[in-house]
Structure formats: C-alpha cells, structure tokens
Coordinates of N, CA and C in Angstrom, one line a residue:
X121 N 41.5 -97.4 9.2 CA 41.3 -95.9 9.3 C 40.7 -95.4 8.1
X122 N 40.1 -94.2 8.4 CA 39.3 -93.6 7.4 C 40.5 -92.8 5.8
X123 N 40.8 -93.4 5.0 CA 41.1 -93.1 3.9 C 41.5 -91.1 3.7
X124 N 42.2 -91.0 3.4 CA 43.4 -89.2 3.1 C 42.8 -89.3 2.0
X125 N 42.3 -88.0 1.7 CA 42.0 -87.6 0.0 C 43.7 -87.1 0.1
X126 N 43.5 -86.9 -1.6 CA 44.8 -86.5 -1.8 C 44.5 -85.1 -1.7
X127 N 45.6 -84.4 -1.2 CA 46.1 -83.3 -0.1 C 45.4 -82.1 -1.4
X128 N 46.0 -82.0 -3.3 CA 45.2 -81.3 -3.9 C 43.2 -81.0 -3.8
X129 N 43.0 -82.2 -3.8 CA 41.5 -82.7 -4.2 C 41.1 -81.8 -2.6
X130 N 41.5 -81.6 -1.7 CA 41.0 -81.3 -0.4 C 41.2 -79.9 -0.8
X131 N 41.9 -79.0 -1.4 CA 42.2 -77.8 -0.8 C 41.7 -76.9 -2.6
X132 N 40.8 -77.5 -2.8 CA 40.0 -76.6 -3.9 C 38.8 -76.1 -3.9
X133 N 38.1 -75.0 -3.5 CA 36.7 -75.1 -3.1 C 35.6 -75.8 -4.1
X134 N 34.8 -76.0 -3.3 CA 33.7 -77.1 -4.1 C 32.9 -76.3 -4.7
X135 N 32.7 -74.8 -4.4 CA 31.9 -73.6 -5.1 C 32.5 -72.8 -5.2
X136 N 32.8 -72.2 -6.4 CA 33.7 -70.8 -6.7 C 32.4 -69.8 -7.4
X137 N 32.6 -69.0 -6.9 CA 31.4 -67.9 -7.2 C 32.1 -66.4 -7.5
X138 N 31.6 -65.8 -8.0 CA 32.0 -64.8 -9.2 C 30.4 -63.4 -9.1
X139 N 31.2 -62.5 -8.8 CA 30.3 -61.2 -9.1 C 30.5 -61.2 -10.8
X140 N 29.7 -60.4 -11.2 CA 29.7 -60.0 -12.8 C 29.9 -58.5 -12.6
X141 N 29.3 -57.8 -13.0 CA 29.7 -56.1 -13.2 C 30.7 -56.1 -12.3
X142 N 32.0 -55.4 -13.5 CA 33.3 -55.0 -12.7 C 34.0 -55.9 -12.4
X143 N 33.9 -57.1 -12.4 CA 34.4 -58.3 -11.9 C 34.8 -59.4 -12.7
X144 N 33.5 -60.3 -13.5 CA 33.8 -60.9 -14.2 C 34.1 -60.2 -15.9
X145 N 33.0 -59.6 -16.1 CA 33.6 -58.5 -17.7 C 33.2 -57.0 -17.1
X146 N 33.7 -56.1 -18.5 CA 33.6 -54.8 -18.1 C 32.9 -54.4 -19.6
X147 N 32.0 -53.4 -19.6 CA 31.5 -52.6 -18.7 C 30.3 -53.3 -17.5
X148 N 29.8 -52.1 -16.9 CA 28.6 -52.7 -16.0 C 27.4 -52.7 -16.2
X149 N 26.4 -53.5 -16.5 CA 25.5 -53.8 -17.3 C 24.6 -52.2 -17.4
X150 N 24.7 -51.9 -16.0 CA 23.6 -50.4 -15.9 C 24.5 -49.3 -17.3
X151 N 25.5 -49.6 -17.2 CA 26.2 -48.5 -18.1 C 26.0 -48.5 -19.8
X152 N 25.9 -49.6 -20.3 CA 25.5 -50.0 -21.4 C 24.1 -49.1 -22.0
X153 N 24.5 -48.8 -23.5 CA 23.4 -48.5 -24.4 C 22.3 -48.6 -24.7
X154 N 22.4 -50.0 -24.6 CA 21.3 -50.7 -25.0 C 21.3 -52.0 -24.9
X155 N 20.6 -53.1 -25.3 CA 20.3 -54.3 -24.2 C 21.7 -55.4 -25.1
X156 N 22.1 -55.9 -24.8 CA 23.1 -57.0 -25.7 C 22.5 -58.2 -26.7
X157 N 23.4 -57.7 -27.5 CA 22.6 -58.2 -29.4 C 23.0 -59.6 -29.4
X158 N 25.0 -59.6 -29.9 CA 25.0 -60.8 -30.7 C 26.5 -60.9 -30.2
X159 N 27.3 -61.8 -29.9 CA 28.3 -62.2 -29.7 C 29.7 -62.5 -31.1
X160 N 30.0 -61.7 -30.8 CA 31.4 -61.1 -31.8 C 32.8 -62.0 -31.9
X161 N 32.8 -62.8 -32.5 CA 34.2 -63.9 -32.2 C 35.5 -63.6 -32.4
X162 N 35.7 -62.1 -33.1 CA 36.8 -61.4 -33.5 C 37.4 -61.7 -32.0
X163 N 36.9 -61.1 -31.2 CA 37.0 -60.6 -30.0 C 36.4 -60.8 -28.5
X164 N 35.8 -62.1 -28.9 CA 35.3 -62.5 -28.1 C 34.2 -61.7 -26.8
X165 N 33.1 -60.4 -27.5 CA 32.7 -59.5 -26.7 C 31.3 -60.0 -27.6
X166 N 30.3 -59.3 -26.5 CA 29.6 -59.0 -26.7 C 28.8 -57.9 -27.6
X167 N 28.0 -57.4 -28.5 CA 27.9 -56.0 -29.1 C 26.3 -56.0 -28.7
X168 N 26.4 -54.5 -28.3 CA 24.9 -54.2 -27.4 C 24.4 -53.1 -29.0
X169 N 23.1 -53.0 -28.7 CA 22.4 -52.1 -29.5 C 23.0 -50.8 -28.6
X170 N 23.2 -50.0 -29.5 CA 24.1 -49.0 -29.1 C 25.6 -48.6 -29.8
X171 N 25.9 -49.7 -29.8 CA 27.2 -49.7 -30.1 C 28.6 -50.4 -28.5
X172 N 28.1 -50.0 -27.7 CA 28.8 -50.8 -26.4 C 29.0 -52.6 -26.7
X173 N 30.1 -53.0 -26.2 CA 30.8 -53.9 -26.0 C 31.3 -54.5 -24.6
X174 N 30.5 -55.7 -24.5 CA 31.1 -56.4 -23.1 C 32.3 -57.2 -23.2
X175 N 33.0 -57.5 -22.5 CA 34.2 -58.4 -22.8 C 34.3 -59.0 -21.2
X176 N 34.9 -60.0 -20.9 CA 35.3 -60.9 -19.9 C 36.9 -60.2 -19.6
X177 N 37.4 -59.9 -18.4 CA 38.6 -59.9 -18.3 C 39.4 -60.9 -18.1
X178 N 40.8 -60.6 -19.0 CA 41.6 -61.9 -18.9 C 41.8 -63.1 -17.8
X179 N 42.0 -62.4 -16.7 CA 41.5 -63.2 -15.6 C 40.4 -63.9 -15.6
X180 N 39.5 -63.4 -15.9 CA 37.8 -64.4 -15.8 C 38.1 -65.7 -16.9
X181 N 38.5 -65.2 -18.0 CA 39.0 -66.4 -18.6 C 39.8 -67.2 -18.1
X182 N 40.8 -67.2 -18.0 CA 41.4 -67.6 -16.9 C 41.7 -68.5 -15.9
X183 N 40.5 -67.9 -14.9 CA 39.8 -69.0 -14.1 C 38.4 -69.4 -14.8
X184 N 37.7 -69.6 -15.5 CA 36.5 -70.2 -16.3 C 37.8 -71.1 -17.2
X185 N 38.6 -71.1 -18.0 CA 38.9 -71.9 -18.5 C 39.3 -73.4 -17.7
X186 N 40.5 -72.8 -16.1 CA 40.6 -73.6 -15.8 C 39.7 -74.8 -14.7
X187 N 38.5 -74.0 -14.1 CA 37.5 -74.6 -13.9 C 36.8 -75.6 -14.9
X188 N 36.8 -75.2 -15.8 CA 36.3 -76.6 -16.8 C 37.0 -77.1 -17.3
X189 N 38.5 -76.8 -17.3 CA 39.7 -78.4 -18.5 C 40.3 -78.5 -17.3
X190 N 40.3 -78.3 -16.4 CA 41.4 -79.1 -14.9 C 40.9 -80.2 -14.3
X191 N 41.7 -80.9 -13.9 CA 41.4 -82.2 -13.5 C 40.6 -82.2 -11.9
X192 N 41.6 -81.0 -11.2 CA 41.6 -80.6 -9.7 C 40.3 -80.4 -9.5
X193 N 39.9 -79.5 -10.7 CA 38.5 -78.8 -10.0 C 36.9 -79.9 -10.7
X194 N 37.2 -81.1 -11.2 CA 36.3 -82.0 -11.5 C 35.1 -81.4 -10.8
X195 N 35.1 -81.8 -9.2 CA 34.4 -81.5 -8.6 C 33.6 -80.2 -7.9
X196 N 34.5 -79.3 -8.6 CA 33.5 -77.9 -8.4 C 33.0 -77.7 -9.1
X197 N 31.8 -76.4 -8.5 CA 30.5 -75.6 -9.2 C 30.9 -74.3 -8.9
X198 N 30.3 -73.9 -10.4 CA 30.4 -72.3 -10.4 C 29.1 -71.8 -10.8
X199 N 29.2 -70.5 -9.8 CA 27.9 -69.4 -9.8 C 28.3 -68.2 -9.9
X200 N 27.6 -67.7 -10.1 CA 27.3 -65.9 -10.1 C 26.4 -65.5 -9.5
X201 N 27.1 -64.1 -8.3 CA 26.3 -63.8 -7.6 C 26.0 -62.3 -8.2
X202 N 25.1 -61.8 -8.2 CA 25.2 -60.2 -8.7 C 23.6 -59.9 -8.6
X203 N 24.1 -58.1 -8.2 CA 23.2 -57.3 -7.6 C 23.2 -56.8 -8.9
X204 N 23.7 -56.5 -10.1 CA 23.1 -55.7 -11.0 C 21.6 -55.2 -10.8
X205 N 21.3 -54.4 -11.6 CA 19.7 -53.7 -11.5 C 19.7 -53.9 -13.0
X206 N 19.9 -54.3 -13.9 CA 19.5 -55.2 -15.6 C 20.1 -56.6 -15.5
X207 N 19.1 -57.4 -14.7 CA 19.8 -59.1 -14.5 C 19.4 -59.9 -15.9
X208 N 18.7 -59.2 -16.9 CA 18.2 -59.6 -18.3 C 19.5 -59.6 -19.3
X209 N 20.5 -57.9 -19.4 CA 21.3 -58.1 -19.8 C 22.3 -59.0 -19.3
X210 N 22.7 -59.0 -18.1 CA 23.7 -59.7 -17.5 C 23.5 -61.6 -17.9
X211 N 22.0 -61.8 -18.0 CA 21.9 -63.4 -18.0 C 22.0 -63.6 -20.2
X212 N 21.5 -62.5 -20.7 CA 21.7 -62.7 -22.2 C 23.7 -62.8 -22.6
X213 N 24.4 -62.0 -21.3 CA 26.0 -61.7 -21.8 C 26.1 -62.8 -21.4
X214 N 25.9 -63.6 -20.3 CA 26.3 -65.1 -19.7 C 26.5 -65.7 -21.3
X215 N 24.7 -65.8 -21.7 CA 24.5 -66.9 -22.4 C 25.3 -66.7 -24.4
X216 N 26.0 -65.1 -24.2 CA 26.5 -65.1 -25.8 C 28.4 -65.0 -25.0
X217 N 28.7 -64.6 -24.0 CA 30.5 -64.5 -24.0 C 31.0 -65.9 -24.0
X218 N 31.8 -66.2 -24.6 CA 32.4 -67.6 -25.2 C 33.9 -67.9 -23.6
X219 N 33.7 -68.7 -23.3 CA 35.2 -69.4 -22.2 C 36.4 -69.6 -23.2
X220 N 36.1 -70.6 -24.2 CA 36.6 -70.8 -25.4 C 35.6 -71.5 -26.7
X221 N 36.0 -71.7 -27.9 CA 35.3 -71.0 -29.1 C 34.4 -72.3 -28.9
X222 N 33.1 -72.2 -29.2 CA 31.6 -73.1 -29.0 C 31.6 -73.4 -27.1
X223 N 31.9 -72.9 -26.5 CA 31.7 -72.8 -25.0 C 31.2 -71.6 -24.5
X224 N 30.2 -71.4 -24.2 CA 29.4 -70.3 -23.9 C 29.6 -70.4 -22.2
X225 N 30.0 -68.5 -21.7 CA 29.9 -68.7 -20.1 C 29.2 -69.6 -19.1
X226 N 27.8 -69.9 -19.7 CA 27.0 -70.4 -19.1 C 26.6 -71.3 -18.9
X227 N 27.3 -72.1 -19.2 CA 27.6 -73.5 -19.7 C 29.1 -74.3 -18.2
X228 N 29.8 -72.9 -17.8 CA 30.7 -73.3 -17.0 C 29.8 -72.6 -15.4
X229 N 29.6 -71.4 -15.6 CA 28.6 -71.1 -14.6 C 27.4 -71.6 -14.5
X230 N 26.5 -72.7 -13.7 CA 25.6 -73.0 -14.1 C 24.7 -72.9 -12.7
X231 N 24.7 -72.1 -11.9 CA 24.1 -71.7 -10.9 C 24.2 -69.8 -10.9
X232 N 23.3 -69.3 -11.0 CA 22.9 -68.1 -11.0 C 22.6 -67.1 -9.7
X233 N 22.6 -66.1 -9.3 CA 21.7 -65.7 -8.2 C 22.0 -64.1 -8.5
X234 N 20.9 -63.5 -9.8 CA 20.8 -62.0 -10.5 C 20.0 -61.2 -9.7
X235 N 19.9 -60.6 -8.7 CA 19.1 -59.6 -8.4 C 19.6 -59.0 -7.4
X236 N 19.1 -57.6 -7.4 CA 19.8 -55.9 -6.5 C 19.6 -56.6 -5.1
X237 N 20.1 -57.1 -4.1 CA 19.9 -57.5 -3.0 C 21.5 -57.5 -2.1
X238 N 21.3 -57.5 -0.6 CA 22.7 -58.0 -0.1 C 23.0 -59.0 -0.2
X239 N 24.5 -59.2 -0.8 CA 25.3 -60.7 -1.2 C 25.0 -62.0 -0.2
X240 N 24.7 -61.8 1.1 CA 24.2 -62.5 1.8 C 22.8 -63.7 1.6
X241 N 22.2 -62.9 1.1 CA 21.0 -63.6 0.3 C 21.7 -64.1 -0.7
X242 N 22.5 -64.0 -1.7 CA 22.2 -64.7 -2.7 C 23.1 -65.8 -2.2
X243 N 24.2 -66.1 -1.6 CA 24.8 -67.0 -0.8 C 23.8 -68.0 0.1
X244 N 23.1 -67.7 1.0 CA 22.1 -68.5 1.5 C 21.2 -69.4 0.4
X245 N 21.0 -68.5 -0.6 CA 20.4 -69.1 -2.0 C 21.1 -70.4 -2.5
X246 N 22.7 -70.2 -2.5 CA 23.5 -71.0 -3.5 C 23.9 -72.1 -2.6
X247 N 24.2 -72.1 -1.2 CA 24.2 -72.9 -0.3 C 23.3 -73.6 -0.5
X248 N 21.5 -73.6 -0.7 CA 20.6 -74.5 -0.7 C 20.4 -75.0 -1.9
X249 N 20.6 -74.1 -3.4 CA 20.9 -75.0 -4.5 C 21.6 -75.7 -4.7
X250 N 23.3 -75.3 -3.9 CA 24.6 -76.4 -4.7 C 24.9 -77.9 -3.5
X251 N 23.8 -77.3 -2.2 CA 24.1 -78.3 -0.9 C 26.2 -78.0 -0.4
X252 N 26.6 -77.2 -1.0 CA 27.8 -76.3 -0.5 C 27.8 -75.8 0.3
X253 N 29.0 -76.4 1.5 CA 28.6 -75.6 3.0 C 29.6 -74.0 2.5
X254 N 29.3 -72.9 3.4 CA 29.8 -72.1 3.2 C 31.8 -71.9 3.1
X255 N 32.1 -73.0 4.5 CA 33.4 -73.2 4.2 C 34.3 -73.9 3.4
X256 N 33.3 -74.3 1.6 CA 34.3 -74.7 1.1 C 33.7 -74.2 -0.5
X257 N 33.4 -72.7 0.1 CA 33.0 -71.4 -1.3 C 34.3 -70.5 -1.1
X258 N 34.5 -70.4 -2.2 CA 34.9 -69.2 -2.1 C 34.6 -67.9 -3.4
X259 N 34.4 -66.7 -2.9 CA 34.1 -65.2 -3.8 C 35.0 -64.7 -4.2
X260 N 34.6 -64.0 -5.5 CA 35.1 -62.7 -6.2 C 34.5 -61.8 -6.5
X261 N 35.0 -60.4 -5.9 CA 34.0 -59.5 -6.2 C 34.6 -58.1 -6.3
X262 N 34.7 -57.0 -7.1 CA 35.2 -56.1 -7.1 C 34.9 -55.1 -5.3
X263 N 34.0 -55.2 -5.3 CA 33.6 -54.4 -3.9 C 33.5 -52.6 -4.4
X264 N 32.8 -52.5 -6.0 CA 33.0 -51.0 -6.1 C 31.4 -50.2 -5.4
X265 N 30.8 -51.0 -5.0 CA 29.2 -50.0 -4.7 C 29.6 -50.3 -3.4
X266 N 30.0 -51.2 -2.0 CA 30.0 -51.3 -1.1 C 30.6 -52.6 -0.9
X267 N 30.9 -53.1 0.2 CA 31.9 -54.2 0.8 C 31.0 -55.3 0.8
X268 N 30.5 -55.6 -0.4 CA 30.1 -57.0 -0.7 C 30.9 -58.5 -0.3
X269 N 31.9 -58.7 -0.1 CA 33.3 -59.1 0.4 C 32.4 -59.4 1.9
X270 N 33.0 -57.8 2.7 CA 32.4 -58.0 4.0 C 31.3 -58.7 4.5
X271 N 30.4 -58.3 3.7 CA 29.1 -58.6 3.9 C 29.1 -59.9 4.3
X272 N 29.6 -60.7 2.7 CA 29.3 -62.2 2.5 C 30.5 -62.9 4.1
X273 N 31.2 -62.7 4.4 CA 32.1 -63.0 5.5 C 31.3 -62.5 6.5
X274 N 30.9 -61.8 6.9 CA 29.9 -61.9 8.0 C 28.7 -62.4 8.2
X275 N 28.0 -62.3 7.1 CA 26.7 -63.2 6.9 C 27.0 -64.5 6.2
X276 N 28.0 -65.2 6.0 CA 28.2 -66.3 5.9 C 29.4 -67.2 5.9
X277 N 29.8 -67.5 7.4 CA 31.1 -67.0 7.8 C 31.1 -68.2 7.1
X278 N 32.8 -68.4 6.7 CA 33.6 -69.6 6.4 C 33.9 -69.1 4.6
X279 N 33.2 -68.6 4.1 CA 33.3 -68.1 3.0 C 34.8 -67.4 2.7
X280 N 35.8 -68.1 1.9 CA 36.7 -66.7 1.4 C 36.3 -66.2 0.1
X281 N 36.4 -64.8 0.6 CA 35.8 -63.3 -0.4 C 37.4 -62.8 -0.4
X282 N 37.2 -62.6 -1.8 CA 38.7 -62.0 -2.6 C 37.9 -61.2 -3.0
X283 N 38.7 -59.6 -2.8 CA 38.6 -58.0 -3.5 C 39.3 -57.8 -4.5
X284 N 38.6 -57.8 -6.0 CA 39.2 -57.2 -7.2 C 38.7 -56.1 -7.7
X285 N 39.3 -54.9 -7.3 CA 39.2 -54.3 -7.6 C 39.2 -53.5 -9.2
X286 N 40.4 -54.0 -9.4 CA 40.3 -54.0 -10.8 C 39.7 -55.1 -11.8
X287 N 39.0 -55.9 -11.3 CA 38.0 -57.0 -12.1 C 38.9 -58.1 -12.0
X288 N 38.5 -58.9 -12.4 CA 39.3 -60.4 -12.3 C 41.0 -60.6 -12.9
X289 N 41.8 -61.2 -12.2 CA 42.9 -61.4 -12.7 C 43.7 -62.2 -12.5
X290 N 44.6 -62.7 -13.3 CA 45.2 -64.0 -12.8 C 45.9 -64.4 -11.4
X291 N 46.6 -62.9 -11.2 CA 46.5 -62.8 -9.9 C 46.0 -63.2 -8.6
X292 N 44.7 -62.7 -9.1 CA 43.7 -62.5 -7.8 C 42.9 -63.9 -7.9
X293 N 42.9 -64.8 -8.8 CA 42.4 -66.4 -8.6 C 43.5 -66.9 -8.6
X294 N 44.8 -66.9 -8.3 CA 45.8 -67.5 -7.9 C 45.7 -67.5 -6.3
X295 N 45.4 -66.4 -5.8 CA 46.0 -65.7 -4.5 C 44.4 -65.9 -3.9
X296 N 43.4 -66.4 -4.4 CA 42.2 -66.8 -4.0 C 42.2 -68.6 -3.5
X297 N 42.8 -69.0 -4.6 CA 42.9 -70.2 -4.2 C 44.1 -70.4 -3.1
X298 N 45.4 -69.7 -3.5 CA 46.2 -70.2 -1.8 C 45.6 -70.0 -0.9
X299 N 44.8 -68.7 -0.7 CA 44.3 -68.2 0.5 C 43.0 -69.9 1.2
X300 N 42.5 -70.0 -0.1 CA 40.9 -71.2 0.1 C 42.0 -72.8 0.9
X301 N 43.3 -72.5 0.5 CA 43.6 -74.2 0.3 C 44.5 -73.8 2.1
X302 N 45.1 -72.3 2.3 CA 45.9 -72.1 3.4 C 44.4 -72.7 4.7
X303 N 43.6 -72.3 4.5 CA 42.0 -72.2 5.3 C 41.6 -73.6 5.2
X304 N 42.6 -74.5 4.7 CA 41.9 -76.0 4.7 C 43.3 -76.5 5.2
X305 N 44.2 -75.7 5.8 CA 45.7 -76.0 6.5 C 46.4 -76.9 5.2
X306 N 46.1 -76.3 3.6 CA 47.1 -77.0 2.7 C 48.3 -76.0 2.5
X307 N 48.5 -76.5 1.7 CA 49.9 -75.8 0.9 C 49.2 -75.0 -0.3
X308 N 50.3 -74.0 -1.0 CA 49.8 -73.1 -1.8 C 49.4 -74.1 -3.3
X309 N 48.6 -74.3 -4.3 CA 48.6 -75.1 -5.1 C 49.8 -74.8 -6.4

C-alpha cells in the first residue's frame, strides 16, 4: 500500500502567503513620508525620509519566525501578495525589516507578487511560480480597501483566506493553520 505521511507534515500548507500594508507591518506604504532609508535594530523598524517608521506586527514575526526554524514547515514557501500603489517602498521594507537579527524579510518570503491589481491575479501568478495547487495555500490579509479574502476564495477556490483585521497576530496564524489542517480533515496542530 501506498505509504501515510505523518498526519503533521499533511496538514501544513505548502504556500502561506501574506498581504503587506496593514497586515504584515504598519503603517501602509501610500501613508508614509518618504521612501524607506535604513533599517533600525533598536527596534527592529524601518526609518523612512521623513521621519515615519515601518515595523512588522508581532504576529508577522511570529509566523515568519516559525516558518523558517520549524521543522513542520521544512517544506513550505512563502509570498506576498499586495496591491500597494508604492511596490518600490514595500520591496526596499521587505529587503531592510529583520525576522531575527542578520535575517532579512526577504530572505523567508521569497516569492513576491507587488502590484495595484485583484488578489486573484497575483494568486494565479504564485500558483505558476511555486507549482502550488490552490488547495494547499493558504492567505492573510487585513481586507481594509475591499474583500480581498473573498475575492481570492472565489477566484481561486481551495485557498484558505484568513481576515486580520487588525494586522497579523498570533492569533490569527494559529486559527489559520487549524482552519488549513481542519480542510485536510486533520486535527488542530
């Protein structure tokens, strides 16, 4: 007979994907001063000309930490999907916010998809870069300009889209992954 993965290794999505403005750090790139300078280790933020400050929410660390030191998630890839309208700032904050100290975001995200469009496209996008069927992605996304969420679930069914409203939180990648692992008929991890 055909060989049982073990019951964890089945119920972790193979692509976890992540909106940025509002979601993964705060503020939202359109809101910012000026374009993003230099990466600040006090505090692990960003400092924009201007004086503005990006930061990652606790949650985004969180889950980016445990995406890259977990054993479970060996096998996943992570992306960002985002409609920003400044995808220059957004890809310079990837490449200066730290996961932990000499680990740069971008380095654990390493599939992109920056531009003002419906989330549907950039999904169809990430499907053909990561060869990730839709039912074993799952999203995060605040849903503050429109039901980006909805969208990606109807234009790309199988997908679970988690609504954070208030940006990333330990919470809401806890309660992402029961939901990803209930949808593969596992248990909560």
């Amino acid at each position: 007979g055909k060989e049982r993965m073990p019951a964890n290794t089945a119920c972790v999505p193979l692509l976890v994907v992540f909106d940025l403005d509002a979601c993964l750090w705060d503020p939202e790139m359109f809101q910012l001063s000026g374009a993003p300078q230099k990466h600040d280790a006090s505090d692990n933020s960003v400092v924009c000309q201007g004086g503005d400050r990006v930061r990652l929410y606790p949650g985004s660390l969180e889950a980016l930490r445990a995406l890259r030191n977990e054993e479970r998630f060996k096998g996943t890839k992570v992306a960002a999907a985002s409609s920003t309208t400044e995808p220059e700032f957004a890809r310079k904050c990837l490449s200066l916010l730290q996961v932990e100290p000499g680990v740069r975001v971008n380095e654990v995200i390493t599939f992109t998809e920056i531009y003002n469009s419906n989330k549907s496209k950039h999904f169809a996008k990430l499907k053909a870069s990561t060869g990730v069927d839709y039912s074993e992605m799952i999203f995060f996304d605040d849903c503050s300009y429109g039901d980006n969420c909805g969208d990606v679930e109807r234009g790309c069914p199988g997908v679970i889209a988690i609504r954070t409203p208030d940006g990333m939180t330990g919470d809401k990648w806890r309660e992402g992954l029961a939901k990803f692992a209930r949808s593969k008929g596992g248990g909560s991890l």
